[in-house]
XYZ file of C-alpha atoms in Angstrom:
338
model
C 31.095 -96.763 -33.396
C 34.296 -94.769 -33.676
C 35.053 -96.167 -37.141
C 31.597 -95.222 -38.391
C 31.815 -91.704 -36.988
C 35.335 -91.176 -38.359
C 34.252 -92.220 -41.857
C 31.183 -89.950 -41.830
C 33.375 -87.030 -40.760
C 36.065 -87.881 -43.365
C 38.757 -88.623 -40.798
C 39.133 -92.017 -42.466
C 38.668 -93.083 -46.119
C 35.006 -92.844 -47.140
C 34.121 -96.508 -47.533
C 30.554 -97.729 -47.045
C 28.347 -100.799 -46.991
C 24.693 -99.976 -47.706
C 21.656 -102.184 -47.161
C 19.120 -100.909 -49.695
C 15.410 -101.346 -50.296
C 15.207 -98.581 -52.900
C 16.533 -100.308 -56.014
C 13.956 -100.202 -58.791
C 12.852 -103.656 -59.934
C 14.244 -105.528 -56.920
C 12.167 -106.503 -53.897
C 13.541 -106.292 -50.371
C 11.116 -108.994 -49.138
C 9.408 -109.075 -45.755
C 10.321 -107.713 -42.339
C 12.070 -110.877 -41.137
C 14.145 -111.155 -44.323
C 15.133 -107.505 -44.022
C 16.343 -107.906 -40.441
C 18.454 -110.901 -41.474
C 19.922 -108.958 -44.386
C 20.603 -105.884 -42.248
C 22.428 -107.963 -39.614
C 24.550 -109.671 -42.260
C 25.575 -106.463 -44.031
C 26.325 -104.773 -40.683
C 28.800 -107.517 -39.722
C 30.231 -107.508 -43.250
C 30.833 -103.762 -42.917
C 32.542 -104.192 -39.527
C 34.824 -106.961 -40.814
C 35.779 -104.907 -43.885
C 36.231 -101.654 -41.917
C 33.403 -99.660 -43.474
C 30.574 -97.450 -42.299
C 27.125 -99.053 -42.458
C 24.009 -97.351 -43.824
C 20.390 -98.361 -44.426
C 18.177 -97.213 -47.301
C 14.628 -98.212 -46.335
C 11.521 -97.643 -48.432
C 11.446 -94.019 -49.472
C 7.746 -93.461 -48.767
C 7.808 -94.791 -45.199
C 11.188 -94.187 -43.475
C 12.448 -96.818 -41.042
C 13.167 -94.219 -38.355
C 9.449 -93.688 -37.894
C 9.577 -97.026 -36.039
C 13.215 -97.671 -35.162
C 15.698 -94.890 -34.544
C 19.531 -94.980 -34.522
C 21.199 -96.236 -31.359
C 24.974 -96.786 -31.589
C 25.655 -95.460 -35.105
C 24.055 -93.039 -37.559
C 22.817 -95.667 -40.042
C 20.308 -93.165 -41.493
C 23.042 -90.829 -42.744
C 21.722 -89.624 -46.120
C 23.103 -91.695 -48.998
C 22.650 -88.569 -51.103
C 25.967 -87.532 -49.501
C 27.829 -90.458 -51.097
C 26.159 -90.575 -54.502
C 29.329 -89.326 -56.237
C 31.458 -92.219 -54.925
C 32.142 -95.237 -57.123
C 29.336 -97.693 -56.301
C 28.750 -101.369 -57.024
C 25.347 -102.976 -56.411
C 24.808 -106.590 -55.325
C 21.663 -108.672 -55.131
C 21.626 -111.500 -52.574
C 18.290 -113.252 -52.648
C 15.708 -115.378 -54.392
C 15.297 -115.001 -58.136
C 11.542 -114.407 -57.834
C 12.222 -111.227 -55.873
C 13.267 -109.165 -58.858
C 10.972 -108.146 -61.685
C 13.636 -107.312 -64.245
C 17.291 -108.327 -64.359
C 19.513 -105.231 -64.412
C 22.979 -105.097 -65.951
C 24.239 -102.785 -63.204
C 23.515 -105.321 -60.435
C 25.891 -108.153 -59.543
C 23.869 -111.339 -59.101
C 26.231 -114.280 -59.185
C 24.323 -116.685 -57.016
C 20.975 -118.255 -57.811
C 20.890 -120.224 -54.554
C 21.983 -119.253 -51.051
C 24.066 -122.462 -50.819
C 26.143 -121.290 -53.817
C 26.677 -117.898 -52.202
C 27.753 -119.477 -48.893
C 30.244 -121.724 -50.727
C 31.714 -118.617 -52.375
C 31.715 -116.714 -49.072
C 33.676 -119.437 -47.282
C 36.551 -119.351 -49.769
C 36.787 -115.648 -50.655
C 38.868 -112.931 -49.057
C 36.026 -110.469 -48.571
C 38.396 -107.634 -47.670
C 39.973 -107.673 -51.126
C 36.828 -108.606 -53.086
C 34.796 -105.653 -51.815
C 37.059 -102.921 -53.156
C 34.704 -100.111 -54.235
C 34.140 -97.058 -52.031
C 30.438 -97.960 -51.844
C 29.182 -101.544 -51.891
C 25.385 -101.529 -51.960
C 23.263 -104.630 -51.259
C 19.699 -105.688 -51.771
C 19.771 -108.727 -49.506
C 17.072 -111.219 -48.538
C 19.592 -113.728 -47.176
C 20.918 -114.016 -43.645
C 24.579 -115.043 -43.688
C 26.205 -113.342 -40.692
C 26.896 -116.709 -39.038
C 28.848 -117.923 -42.082
C 30.866 -114.692 -42.147
C 32.473 -115.695 -38.865
C 33.712 -118.898 -40.531
C 35.461 -117.091 -43.381
C 39.091 -118.387 -43.298
C 40.490 -114.986 -44.236
C 38.987 -113.348 -41.139
C 41.296 -113.877 -38.194
C 39.437 -115.535 -35.314
C 41.232 -113.437 -32.704
C 40.109 -110.289 -34.570
C 36.473 -111.417 -34.404
C 36.810 -112.317 -30.725
C 38.453 -108.963 -30.028
C 35.433 -107.214 -31.512
C 33.175 -109.238 -29.214
C 31.244 -110.826 -32.105
C 29.867 -114.270 -31.307
C 26.547 -116.013 -31.430
C 24.642 -116.953 -28.297
C 22.188 -119.868 -28.008
C 21.640 -120.076 -31.779
C 23.302 -119.025 -35.032
C 20.435 -116.580 -35.607
C 21.308 -114.691 -32.418
C 23.652 -112.395 -34.373
C 20.423 -110.783 -35.618
C 19.623 -109.920 -32.012
C 23.133 -108.530 -31.477
C 22.888 -106.384 -34.598
C 19.377 -105.189 -33.744
C 20.420 -104.204 -30.215
C 23.438 -102.309 -31.596
C 21.582 -100.481 -34.363
C 18.082 -99.737 -33.107
C 15.977 -98.361 -30.354
C 12.223 -97.976 -30.521
C 10.820 -94.643 -31.593
C 8.721 -92.851 -28.984
C 5.579 -93.561 -31.010
C 6.383 -97.271 -31.272
C 7.097 -97.539 -27.540
C 3.783 -95.848 -26.730
C 1.869 -98.195 -29.027
C 3.682 -101.268 -27.699
C 2.866 -100.404 -24.092
C -0.789 -99.917 -24.991
C -0.869 -103.273 -26.805
C 0.755 -105.101 -23.870
C -1.816 -103.675 -21.452
C -4.836 -104.338 -23.640
C -3.822 -107.968 -24.267
C -2.846 -108.672 -20.667
C 0.802 -109.232 -21.617
C 2.100 -106.734 -19.078
C 1.429 -109.088 -16.152
C 3.836 -111.681 -14.767
C 2.035 -114.754 -16.129
C 4.018 -116.997 -18.508
C 3.523 -116.205 -22.186
C 3.652 -118.568 -25.120
C 4.086 -117.075 -28.585
C 2.414 -118.819 -31.513
C 3.475 -117.755 -34.987
C 1.409 -119.380 -37.710
C 2.410 -118.467 -41.263
C -0.299 -119.519 -43.699
C 1.258 -118.012 -46.832
C 1.178 -114.975 -49.124
C -2.283 -115.892 -50.397
C -3.518 -114.355 -47.140
C -2.402 -110.981 -48.524
C -3.909 -111.551 -51.959
C -0.563 -112.741 -53.349
C 0.581 -116.166 -54.491
C -1.478 -119.181 -55.437
C -1.768 -121.341 -52.343
C -1.484 -121.471 -48.596
C 1.340 -123.163 -46.782
C 0.449 -126.762 -46.040
C 0.002 -126.216 -42.321
C -2.556 -127.843 -40.043
C -2.833 -124.758 -37.857
C -5.004 -126.527 -35.283
C -1.961 -128.575 -34.246
C -0.298 -125.393 -32.976
C -3.104 -124.985 -30.471
C -3.000 -128.655 -29.433
C 0.712 -128.173 -28.813
C 0.075 -124.984 -26.828
C -2.463 -126.815 -24.651
C -0.041 -129.653 -23.981
C 2.672 -127.144 -23.135
C 0.389 -125.376 -20.626
C -0.446 -128.714 -19.009
C 3.268 -129.475 -18.692
C 3.840 -126.126 -16.940
C 0.949 -126.872 -14.573
C 2.389 -130.299 -13.714
C 5.691 -128.630 -12.862
C 3.840 -126.070 -10.709
C 5.110 -123.216 -12.911
C 1.455 -122.154 -13.196
C -1.531 -123.082 -11.074
C -3.934 -123.843 -13.907
C -3.523 -124.258 -17.653
C -5.715 -121.212 -18.297
C -3.110 -119.000 -16.590
C -0.765 -119.225 -19.592
C -1.267 -116.470 -22.169
C -0.916 -117.428 -25.811
C 0.043 -114.515 -28.016
C -0.894 -115.333 -31.608
C 0.913 -113.715 -34.546
C -0.483 -114.888 -37.871
C -1.009 -113.685 -41.420
C -4.533 -115.137 -41.584
C -7.625 -113.520 -40.025
C -9.447 -116.887 -40.071
C -6.786 -118.366 -37.770
C -7.210 -115.400 -35.412
C -10.956 -115.993 -35.334
C -10.505 -119.715 -34.661
C -8.148 -119.054 -31.738
C -10.356 -116.477 -30.040
C -13.474 -118.640 -30.442
C -12.006 -121.962 -29.310
C -9.455 -120.833 -26.696
C -10.918 -117.640 -25.185
C -9.195 -118.135 -21.802
C -5.709 -118.332 -23.310
C -5.476 -116.804 -26.769
C -4.855 -113.112 -27.368
C -3.982 -111.418 -30.648
C -3.807 -107.933 -32.097
C -7.075 -106.687 -33.524
C -5.593 -106.015 -36.943
C -5.931 -107.230 -40.492
C -2.560 -108.936 -41.037
C -0.311 -107.379 -43.673
C 2.991 -108.249 -45.276
C 5.503 -105.412 -45.333
C 6.255 -105.835 -49.050
C 2.601 -105.881 -50.165
C 0.197 -102.990 -50.126
C -3.413 -103.117 -51.202
C -4.226 -100.104 -53.420
C -7.894 -100.437 -52.436
C -7.307 -100.196 -48.685
C -3.857 -98.581 -48.395
C -3.871 -95.827 -50.964
C -2.452 -93.162 -48.652
C 0.901 -92.868 -46.928
C -0.754 -92.779 -43.487
C -2.472 -96.121 -44.172
C 0.833 -97.680 -45.196
C 2.497 -96.277 -42.076
C -0.233 -97.830 -39.933
C 0.113 -101.209 -41.648
C 3.874 -101.308 -40.956
C 3.365 -100.251 -37.323
C 1.135 -103.313 -36.949
C 3.786 -105.617 -38.441
C 6.522 -104.261 -36.151
C 4.344 -104.424 -33.008
C 3.284 -107.989 -33.844
C 6.961 -108.916 -34.196
C 8.014 -107.313 -30.905
C 5.170 -108.892 -28.919
C 6.054 -112.298 -30.334
C 9.736 -111.834 -29.498
C 8.933 -110.916 -25.881
C 7.093 -114.175 -25.143
C 8.775 -116.586 -22.721
C 8.342 -119.576 -25.040
C 7.742 -119.854 -28.773
C 6.093 -122.257 -31.205
C 7.026 -121.110 -34.693
C 6.289 -121.748 -38.332
C 9.393 -122.111 -40.526
C 9.563 -118.441 -41.532
C 11.982 -115.562 -41.076
C 9.360 -113.545 -39.172
C 9.377 -116.070 -36.332
C 13.094 -116.803 -36.578
C 14.062 -113.161 -36.197
C 11.547 -112.635 -33.380
C 13.273 -115.472 -31.492
C 16.669 -113.904 -32.221
C 15.706 -110.493 -30.845
C 15.361 -111.854 -27.299
C 18.057 -114.513 -27.728
C 15.728 -117.490 -27.351
C 17.665 -120.740 -27.505
C 16.855 -123.227 -30.247
C 15.689 -125.611 -27.512
C-alpha cells in the first residue's frame, strides 16, 4: 500500500504494471479470466516493486461494480501516457483479431509461458517504466516458484496460497476490491428474493454449456447437465444422513449457468431446491447489438454477471464445470479443492 502511494505521489520512481482491457484488437476474455489475470499482474507488480493499475472497458468502468480498497488501482493511466511503455499479451491466440507489432506475444501456449517464467529473473526482464498486460492467464501461483524471488521475501510480504493454488485470486480480490454501494444493494435484494439469506446449507451449481449460448461459437460443451442435479440430490441425501439437515429439500441449490434452458429444467424438475437469478445469461465479452445497444443495457448485463458470480462464491459447497467463472468463484471464499 505504501509503495503504491509513494509511486503515485512521485516519492519513488514511477514504475507501473497495468492490467488492460482497452487494447484495440485484443480481447480481455470473460469475468473469470479477467480476475485470474488481475491477480497475477498484481502479484507480479508487488514482486517487482511497482504500482498496479487496472484499465477496464472504457464504456463501462469497473468501479461501477467494484471500488478500490487498499490501493488506488483506478488511478488514470492518462497520467502515465508519456512514460516508456511496453505491451504484453498473455493468452489464447483466438483472443486477438489482428496481430500487432507493438505487442510482445512470445508464448502461444500457457505451458510455454510458465516454463519461461520459472527460469527468468522477472525483476531484470521487466525494465520499462510501464509494463502493460492484456492477460487471460492465471499464473500467480507459479510466480511464487520463480527461483529468482527469495522465499523469505515472499513470506515476509505474507503472500501464500490457502487451500488451493487458485486462492491467490481470493487474496488479490480481497486486497483490491470492495463492492460498490449499488452492487451491495442489489446483492442483498437477490439473496432475500432467492432465500439465500437464511441459515440453510447452500450448494452452488455452475453449469457452463458454452459460448453458443450467447450466440457465439459453433457448439455447446459436451456436458450432460442433468448429472449435476443427480449429484446435488445425492449430496443433499448425504447431508440428511449426517443430520446436517432434516430433509433433503432443506438444501438450497443456487444455479449459475449460461443457458436459459438449463435454468428452466432446474426450476421445473427441482422446485423445492433450485433457485436461480431471473436473468438472460450473458458473457462479459459479448454484447448483443439487438438487445444491448445502449450503455445502460450493457451496465445491467455486467451487474448480472457479477451478482451471479458473488452468489455462487458464497455457497457452502460447490459443484463446478471446468471453467474460470467457477474456479474464481471458489477462490473468492477460499473453498478448498476438496
